Amino acid sequence: MSSLLVSQPLLFLGKNLPFAEASYVVVGVPLDYTSTYRSGSRFAPNAIREASLNIESYSMRVGIDAEDLPISDIGNIHITQEAKENIERISCVISEITSSRKIPVILGGEHTITLGAVKGFKKRNFAVINFDAHLDLRDEYLGNRISHSTVMRRLFEEGVQVIQVGSRAVCKEEVEFAREKSIEILTSHDIRSIERKGISDKLLSSLSSYDSVYISLDLDVLDPAYAPAVANPEPEGLSVSDLLGIIRDIISEKTVVGLDVVELAPQYDFGNTPIVAAKIICEVLCFIEKLRKEI
Ligand code: MN
Ligand code: MN
């Protein structure tokens, strides 16, 4: 694997299968230098790894144990102070993973890393589902065009279809941009007021021209009651069960090409949020595996 990686003392679920044998490749991206409120997501990859070693990984929903999956944790990407260089590095590592037809499971870091991750796919015949309290559609933020607040805008400009789920903290510029460009927004209020099947049907109809999806999970999509340790907490979020229900419905119809989990700033709670992150990753990988087995 790439020389851009630094191996870590802890491994996600303790899994270090040789790269060639893995279907799921975990990689950490400890990047948080554009964080504008609570920084510290650089510590998230290892916090999630540690949490993964202290929870049960068996999915009661699908009857599969994430620990039995072909997972390889290849360590963290070596990050520099240069925004463009970091995006390059992320894209380079993700491209090694995706060109071997493996699914990258990316532990952020701030949301900016999704830009590098998506660039790492040669064929971009998928939509990005952004589970996020925010739209991240600003053109620039505090003078930065490559930042956690602009990442979905940059992806959209590169021709990637973005669908926003769980949104509730937006600025006027973003809402107008989304409206003008017909970017679908399902707010957390929509999700609470429509029964789940209605939400999933709505999402799947927006995805009708795509067979595959990339899931970007900004943990602030969850209510701070479930996930307090995020860079920019916002009230009125989703529950973990709502989120997993929606993701499971999507996975039952669409192929997942990649997954990232971002914006966790682990020093802001007593260890709950890394546990939530690790649990969600385990469940999602089990959903994907279950479908692969059925095909
Ligand atoms: Mn975000
Ligand atoms: Mn967010």
Short mmCIF file of C-alpha atoms and ligand atoms in Angstrom, two decimals:
data_model
loop_
_atom_site.label_atom_id
_atom_site.label_comp_id
_atom_site.label_asym_id
_atom_site.label_seq_id
_atom_site.Cartn_x
_atom_site.Cartn_y
_atom_site.Cartn_z
CA MET A 1 0.00 0.00 0.00
CA SER A 2 0.80 3.64 -0.31
CA SER A 3 3.79 5.25 1.36
CA LEU A 4 1.40 8.04 2.42
CA LEU A 5 0.17 5.90 5.32
CA VAL A 6 1.21 5.76 8.95
CA SER A 7 0.29 2.51 10.70
CA GLN A 8 -1.52 2.87 14.04
CA PRO A 9 -1.18 0.92 17.30
CA LEU A 10 -4.95 0.34 17.40
CA LEU A 11 -6.89 -1.30 14.56
CA PHE A 12 -10.61 -1.01 13.81
CA LEU A 13 -12.15 -4.15 15.39
CA GLY A 14 -8.56 -5.37 15.65
CA LYS A 15 -8.66 -6.28 11.93
CA ASN A 16 -5.46 -6.35 9.95
CA LEU A 17 -6.24 -8.74 7.13
CA PRO A 18 -3.73 -8.43 4.26
CA PHE A 19 -4.94 -5.74 1.86
CA ALA A 20 -5.37 -8.22 -1.00
CA GLU A 21 -7.82 -10.33 1.03
CA ALA A 22 -9.98 -7.46 2.28
CA SER A 23 -13.32 -6.27 0.90
CA TYR A 24 -13.54 -3.33 3.30
CA VAL A 25 -10.55 -1.08 3.86
CA VAL A 26 -10.53 1.21 6.88
CA VAL A 27 -8.33 4.31 6.65
CA GLY A 28 -8.05 7.27 9.02
CA VAL A 29 -7.65 10.88 7.90
CA PRO A 30 -6.64 13.00 10.93
CA LEU A 31 -7.24 16.37 9.29
CA ASP A 32 -8.98 19.22 11.14
CA TYR A 33 -7.23 22.49 10.33
CA THR A 34 -10.26 24.33 8.84
CA SER A 35 -12.47 23.57 11.84
CA THR A 36 -13.96 26.89 12.90
CA TYR A 37 -15.60 26.05 16.22
CA ARG A 38 -14.56 22.91 18.09
CA SER A 39 -11.48 21.39 16.52
CA GLY A 40 -10.02 18.02 17.44
CA SER A 41 -11.42 15.69 14.79
CA ARG A 42 -7.79 14.72 14.07
CA PHE A 43 -8.14 12.53 17.17
CA ALA A 44 -11.30 10.83 15.88
CA PRO A 45 -9.83 7.93 13.84
CA ASN A 46 -8.08 6.45 16.85
CA ALA A 47 -11.01 7.21 19.19
CA ILE A 48 -13.30 5.25 16.83
CA ARG A 49 -10.77 2.39 16.66
CA GLU A 50 -10.58 2.25 20.45
CA ALA A 51 -14.39 2.31 20.74
CA SER A 52 -14.67 -0.49 18.16
CA LEU A 53 -12.55 -2.69 20.43
CA ASN A 54 -14.94 -2.16 23.34
CA ILE A 55 -18.37 -2.83 21.81
CA GLU A 56 -20.16 -5.93 20.55
CA SER A 57 -19.91 -6.01 16.78
CA TYR A 58 -22.69 -8.54 16.11
CA SER A 59 -25.63 -7.01 14.23
CA MET A 60 -28.93 -8.25 15.64
CA ARG A 61 -30.61 -6.58 12.65
CA VAL A 62 -28.99 -8.81 10.03
CA GLY A 63 -27.40 -11.67 11.99
CA ILE A 64 -23.81 -10.98 10.94
CA ASP A 65 -20.80 -10.15 13.13
CA ALA A 66 -18.73 -7.27 11.76
CA GLU A 67 -15.69 -8.94 13.33
CA ASP A 68 -16.04 -11.80 10.82
CA LEU A 69 -15.96 -9.47 7.80
CA PRO A 70 -12.93 -9.20 5.51
CA ILE A 71 -11.70 -5.87 6.90
CA SER A 72 -8.22 -4.39 6.69
CA ASP A 73 -7.30 -1.32 8.72
CA ILE A 74 -4.41 0.25 6.82
CA GLY A 75 -3.69 3.11 9.27
CA ASN A 76 -3.86 6.88 8.85
CA ILE A 77 -3.00 9.09 5.92
CA HIS A 78 -0.03 11.32 6.66
CA ILE A 79 -1.45 14.87 6.67
CA THR A 80 0.43 18.09 5.82
CA GLN A 81 -0.45 21.79 6.33
CA GLU A 82 -1.25 22.20 2.61
CA ALA A 83 -4.97 21.88 1.76
CA LYS A 84 -4.49 20.90 -1.89
CA GLU A 85 -1.71 18.45 -1.10
CA ASN A 86 -3.92 16.75 1.51
CA ILE A 87 -6.80 16.39 -0.95
CA GLU A 88 -4.29 14.86 -3.42
CA ARG A 89 -2.99 12.42 -0.81
CA ILE A 90 -6.48 11.32 0.23
CA SER A 91 -7.51 10.87 -3.38
CA CYS A 92 -4.35 8.87 -4.11
CA VAL A 93 -4.93 6.41 -1.24
CA ILE A 94 -8.66 6.06 -1.96
CA SER A 95 -7.91 5.43 -5.61
CA GLU A 96 -5.59 2.54 -4.64
CA ILE A 97 -8.47 1.08 -2.62
CA THR A 98 -11.24 1.59 -5.17
CA SER A 99 -9.19 0.45 -8.15
CA SER A 100 -8.83 -2.88 -6.32
CA ARG A 101 -12.65 -2.99 -6.14
CA LYS A 102 -12.68 -2.66 -2.37
CA ILE A 103 -14.95 -0.43 -0.30
CA PRO A 104 -13.15 2.39 1.55
CA VAL A 105 -14.35 3.09 5.10
CA ILE A 106 -12.88 6.47 5.92
CA LEU A 107 -12.52 7.72 9.48
CA GLY A 108 -12.29 11.55 9.50
CA GLY A 109 -11.19 14.14 10.26
CA GLU A 110 -13.29 17.11 9.28
CA HIS A 111 -15.73 16.99 6.40
CA THR A 112 -13.26 18.47 3.91
CA ILE A 113 -11.79 14.99 3.47
CA THR A 114 -14.83 13.84 1.45
CA LEU A 115 -13.57 15.98 -1.42
CA GLY A 116 -10.35 13.95 -1.62
CA ALA A 117 -12.21 10.69 -1.09
CA VAL A 118 -14.63 11.22 -3.99
CA LYS A 119 -11.78 12.36 -6.25
CA GLY A 120 -10.26 8.93 -5.60
CA PHE A 121 -12.94 7.21 -7.70
CA LYS A 122 -12.11 6.92 -11.38
CA LYS A 123 -15.73 6.39 -12.38
CA ARG A 124 -18.11 8.69 -10.56
CA ASN A 125 -21.34 7.01 -11.52
CA PHE A 126 -22.75 7.37 -8.02
CA ALA A 127 -24.58 9.97 -5.96
CA VAL A 128 -23.20 11.29 -2.67
CA ILE A 129 -25.69 11.14 0.19
CA ASN A 130 -24.68 13.73 2.73
CA PHE A 131 -26.11 12.92 6.15
CA ASP A 132 -25.44 16.25 7.84
CA ALA A 133 -27.10 18.98 9.92
CA HIS A 134 -25.45 21.41 7.49
CA LEU A 135 -25.52 21.66 3.71
CA ASP A 136 -21.79 22.46 3.32
CA LEU A 137 -22.73 24.34 0.14
CA ARG A 138 -21.03 27.69 0.87
CA ASP A 139 -18.82 29.03 -1.91
CA GLU A 140 -16.16 30.01 0.62
CA TYR A 141 -15.91 30.22 4.38
CA LEU A 142 -13.57 32.59 6.23
CA GLY A 143 -11.54 32.94 3.05
CA ASN A 144 -11.26 29.19 2.45
CA ARG A 145 -12.69 27.56 -0.65
CA ILE A 146 -11.57 24.12 0.50
CA SER A 147 -13.19 23.71 3.90
CA HIS A 148 -15.70 21.70 5.90
CA SER A 149 -18.40 24.27 5.01
CA THR A 150 -17.81 24.19 1.25
CA VAL A 151 -17.17 20.51 0.56
CA MET A 152 -20.54 19.64 -1.00
CA ARG A 153 -20.40 22.77 -3.18
CA ARG A 154 -16.97 21.72 -4.55
CA LEU A 155 -18.26 18.21 -5.23
CA PHE A 156 -21.36 19.54 -6.97
CA GLU A 157 -19.16 21.75 -9.17
CA GLU A 158 -17.26 18.64 -10.21
CA GLY A 159 -20.49 17.14 -11.52
CA VAL A 160 -21.24 14.91 -8.53
CA GLN A 161 -24.91 14.63 -7.58
CA VAL A 162 -25.35 15.46 -3.90
CA ILE A 163 -28.43 14.63 -1.81
CA GLN A 164 -28.78 16.24 1.60
CA VAL A 165 -30.37 14.33 4.48
CA GLY A 166 -31.04 15.51 8.03
CA SER A 167 -30.36 19.19 7.21
CA ARG A 168 -31.40 21.83 9.73
CA ALA A 169 -28.59 24.41 10.07
CA VAL A 170 -28.21 26.39 6.87
CA CYS A 171 -27.53 29.88 5.54
CA LYS A 172 -29.63 31.68 2.93
CA GLU A 173 -26.88 31.48 0.28
CA GLU A 174 -26.82 27.69 0.57
CA VAL A 175 -30.59 27.27 0.41
CA GLU A 176 -30.78 29.50 -2.68
CA PHE A 177 -27.92 27.60 -4.33
CA ALA A 178 -29.60 24.27 -3.58
CA ARG A 179 -32.92 25.51 -4.97
CA GLU A 180 -31.34 26.92 -8.11
CA LYS A 181 -29.40 23.68 -8.77
CA SER A 182 -32.26 21.38 -7.73
CA ILE A 183 -30.21 19.75 -4.97
CA GLU A 184 -32.58 17.56 -2.95
CA ILE A 185 -32.87 18.43 0.76
CA LEU A 186 -34.60 16.20 3.29
CA THR A 187 -34.60 18.08 6.58
CA SER A 188 -34.54 16.48 10.01
CA HIS A 189 -38.05 17.97 10.44
CA ASP A 190 -39.22 16.12 7.29
CA ILE A 191 -37.76 12.92 8.69
CA ARG A 192 -39.62 13.33 11.97
CA SER A 193 -42.91 14.22 10.36
CA ILE A 194 -43.07 11.60 7.58
CA GLU A 195 -43.07 7.90 8.42
CA ARG A 196 -39.82 6.13 7.54
CA LYS A 197 -41.03 4.34 4.45
CA GLY A 198 -42.13 7.68 2.99
CA ILE A 199 -38.64 9.11 3.62
CA SER A 200 -36.86 6.13 2.09
CA ASP A 201 -39.19 6.14 -0.95
CA LYS A 202 -38.52 9.84 -1.45
CA LEU A 203 -34.76 9.30 -1.21
CA LEU A 204 -34.77 6.31 -3.51
CA SER A 205 -36.80 8.19 -6.10
CA SER A 206 -34.20 11.01 -6.05
CA LEU A 207 -31.58 8.33 -6.60
CA SER A 208 -33.47 6.66 -9.43
CA SER A 209 -30.81 7.39 -12.06
CA TYR A 210 -28.02 5.87 -9.91
CA ASP A 211 -27.26 2.26 -9.04
CA SER A 212 -24.59 3.23 -6.52
CA VAL A 213 -24.14 5.65 -3.65
CA TYR A 214 -21.32 7.05 -1.57
CA ILE A 215 -22.40 7.67 2.03
CA SER A 216 -20.91 10.67 3.78
CA LEU A 217 -21.86 10.70 7.43
CA ASP A 218 -21.25 13.96 9.25
CA LEU A 219 -22.01 12.89 12.81
CA ASP A 220 -23.71 16.20 13.56
CA VAL A 221 -26.68 14.82 11.61
CA LEU A 222 -27.46 13.02 14.87
CA ASP A 223 -29.05 14.88 17.74
CA PRO A 224 -26.47 16.11 20.27
CA ALA A 225 -28.28 13.87 22.77
CA TYR A 226 -26.79 10.90 20.88
CA ALA A 227 -23.62 12.43 19.51
CA PRO A 228 -22.53 15.44 21.57
CA ALA A 229 -18.83 15.32 20.63
CA VAL A 230 -18.95 16.91 17.18
CA ALA A 231 -17.30 20.04 15.86
CA ASN A 232 -20.57 21.96 15.31
CA PRO A 233 -23.44 20.48 17.34
CA GLU A 234 -27.00 21.36 16.29
CA PRO A 235 -30.22 20.54 18.14
CA GLU A 236 -33.19 18.70 16.58
CA GLY A 237 -31.18 15.97 14.94
CA LEU A 238 -31.87 12.35 14.07
CA SER A 239 -31.73 9.41 16.42
CA VAL A 240 -29.19 6.64 15.77
CA SER A 241 -32.05 4.24 15.02
CA ASP A 242 -33.69 6.62 12.50
CA LEU A 243 -30.36 7.08 10.77
CA LEU A 244 -29.61 3.37 10.58
CA GLY A 245 -33.15 2.67 9.36
CA ILE A 246 -32.76 5.09 6.47
CA ILE A 247 -29.28 3.81 5.59
CA ARG A 248 -30.50 0.23 5.64
CA ASP A 249 -33.37 1.07 3.27
CA ILE A 250 -30.92 2.72 0.86
CA ILE A 251 -28.45 -0.17 1.02
CA SER A 252 -31.22 -2.65 0.24
CA GLU A 253 -31.67 -0.93 -3.16
CA LYS A 254 -28.29 0.65 -4.01
CA THR A 255 -24.67 -0.48 -4.05
CA VAL A 256 -22.47 1.38 -1.56
CA VAL A 257 -19.11 2.32 -3.12
CA GLY A 258 -17.68 4.05 -0.06
CA LEU A 259 -18.40 5.43 3.38
CA ASP A 260 -16.93 8.22 5.45
CA VAL A 261 -17.63 9.22 9.05
CA VAL A 262 -16.54 12.77 9.83
CA GLU A 263 -16.61 15.71 12.27
CA LEU A 264 -16.23 13.73 15.50
CA ALA A 265 -14.25 15.76 18.05
CA PRO A 266 -13.80 13.12 20.75
CA GLN A 267 -12.57 15.35 23.56
CA TYR A 268 -16.07 16.88 23.96
CA ASP A 269 -17.72 13.96 25.71
CA PHE A 270 -16.99 10.95 27.89
CA GLY A 271 -16.61 8.49 25.05
CA ASN A 272 -20.24 8.17 23.88
CA THR A 273 -19.82 9.61 20.41
CA PRO A 274 -16.89 7.39 19.32
CA ILE A 275 -19.00 4.40 20.47
CA VAL A 276 -21.91 5.64 18.37
CA ALA A 277 -19.58 6.09 15.38
CA ALA A 278 -18.05 2.62 15.77
CA LYS A 279 -21.48 1.01 16.18
CA ILE A 280 -22.88 2.73 13.10
CA ILE A 281 -19.89 1.60 11.01
CA CYS A 282 -20.30 -2.00 12.23
CA GLU A 283 -24.02 -2.01 11.44
CA VAL A 284 -23.57 -0.43 8.01
CA LEU A 285 -20.83 -2.91 7.04
CA CYS A 286 -23.08 -5.76 8.17
CA PHE A 287 -25.97 -4.37 6.04
CA ILE A 288 -23.68 -4.23 3.01
CA GLU A 289 -22.29 -7.72 3.62
CA LYS A 290 -25.76 -9.20 4.05
CA LEU A 291 -26.77 -7.86 0.65
CA ARG A 292 -23.57 -9.10 -1.00
CA LYS A 293 -24.26 -12.56 0.38
CA GLU A 294 -27.79 -12.52 -0.95
CA ILE A 295 -26.74 -11.54 -4.48
MN MN B 1 -20.54 18.59 7.13
MN MN B 2 -22.28 19.30 9.78
#
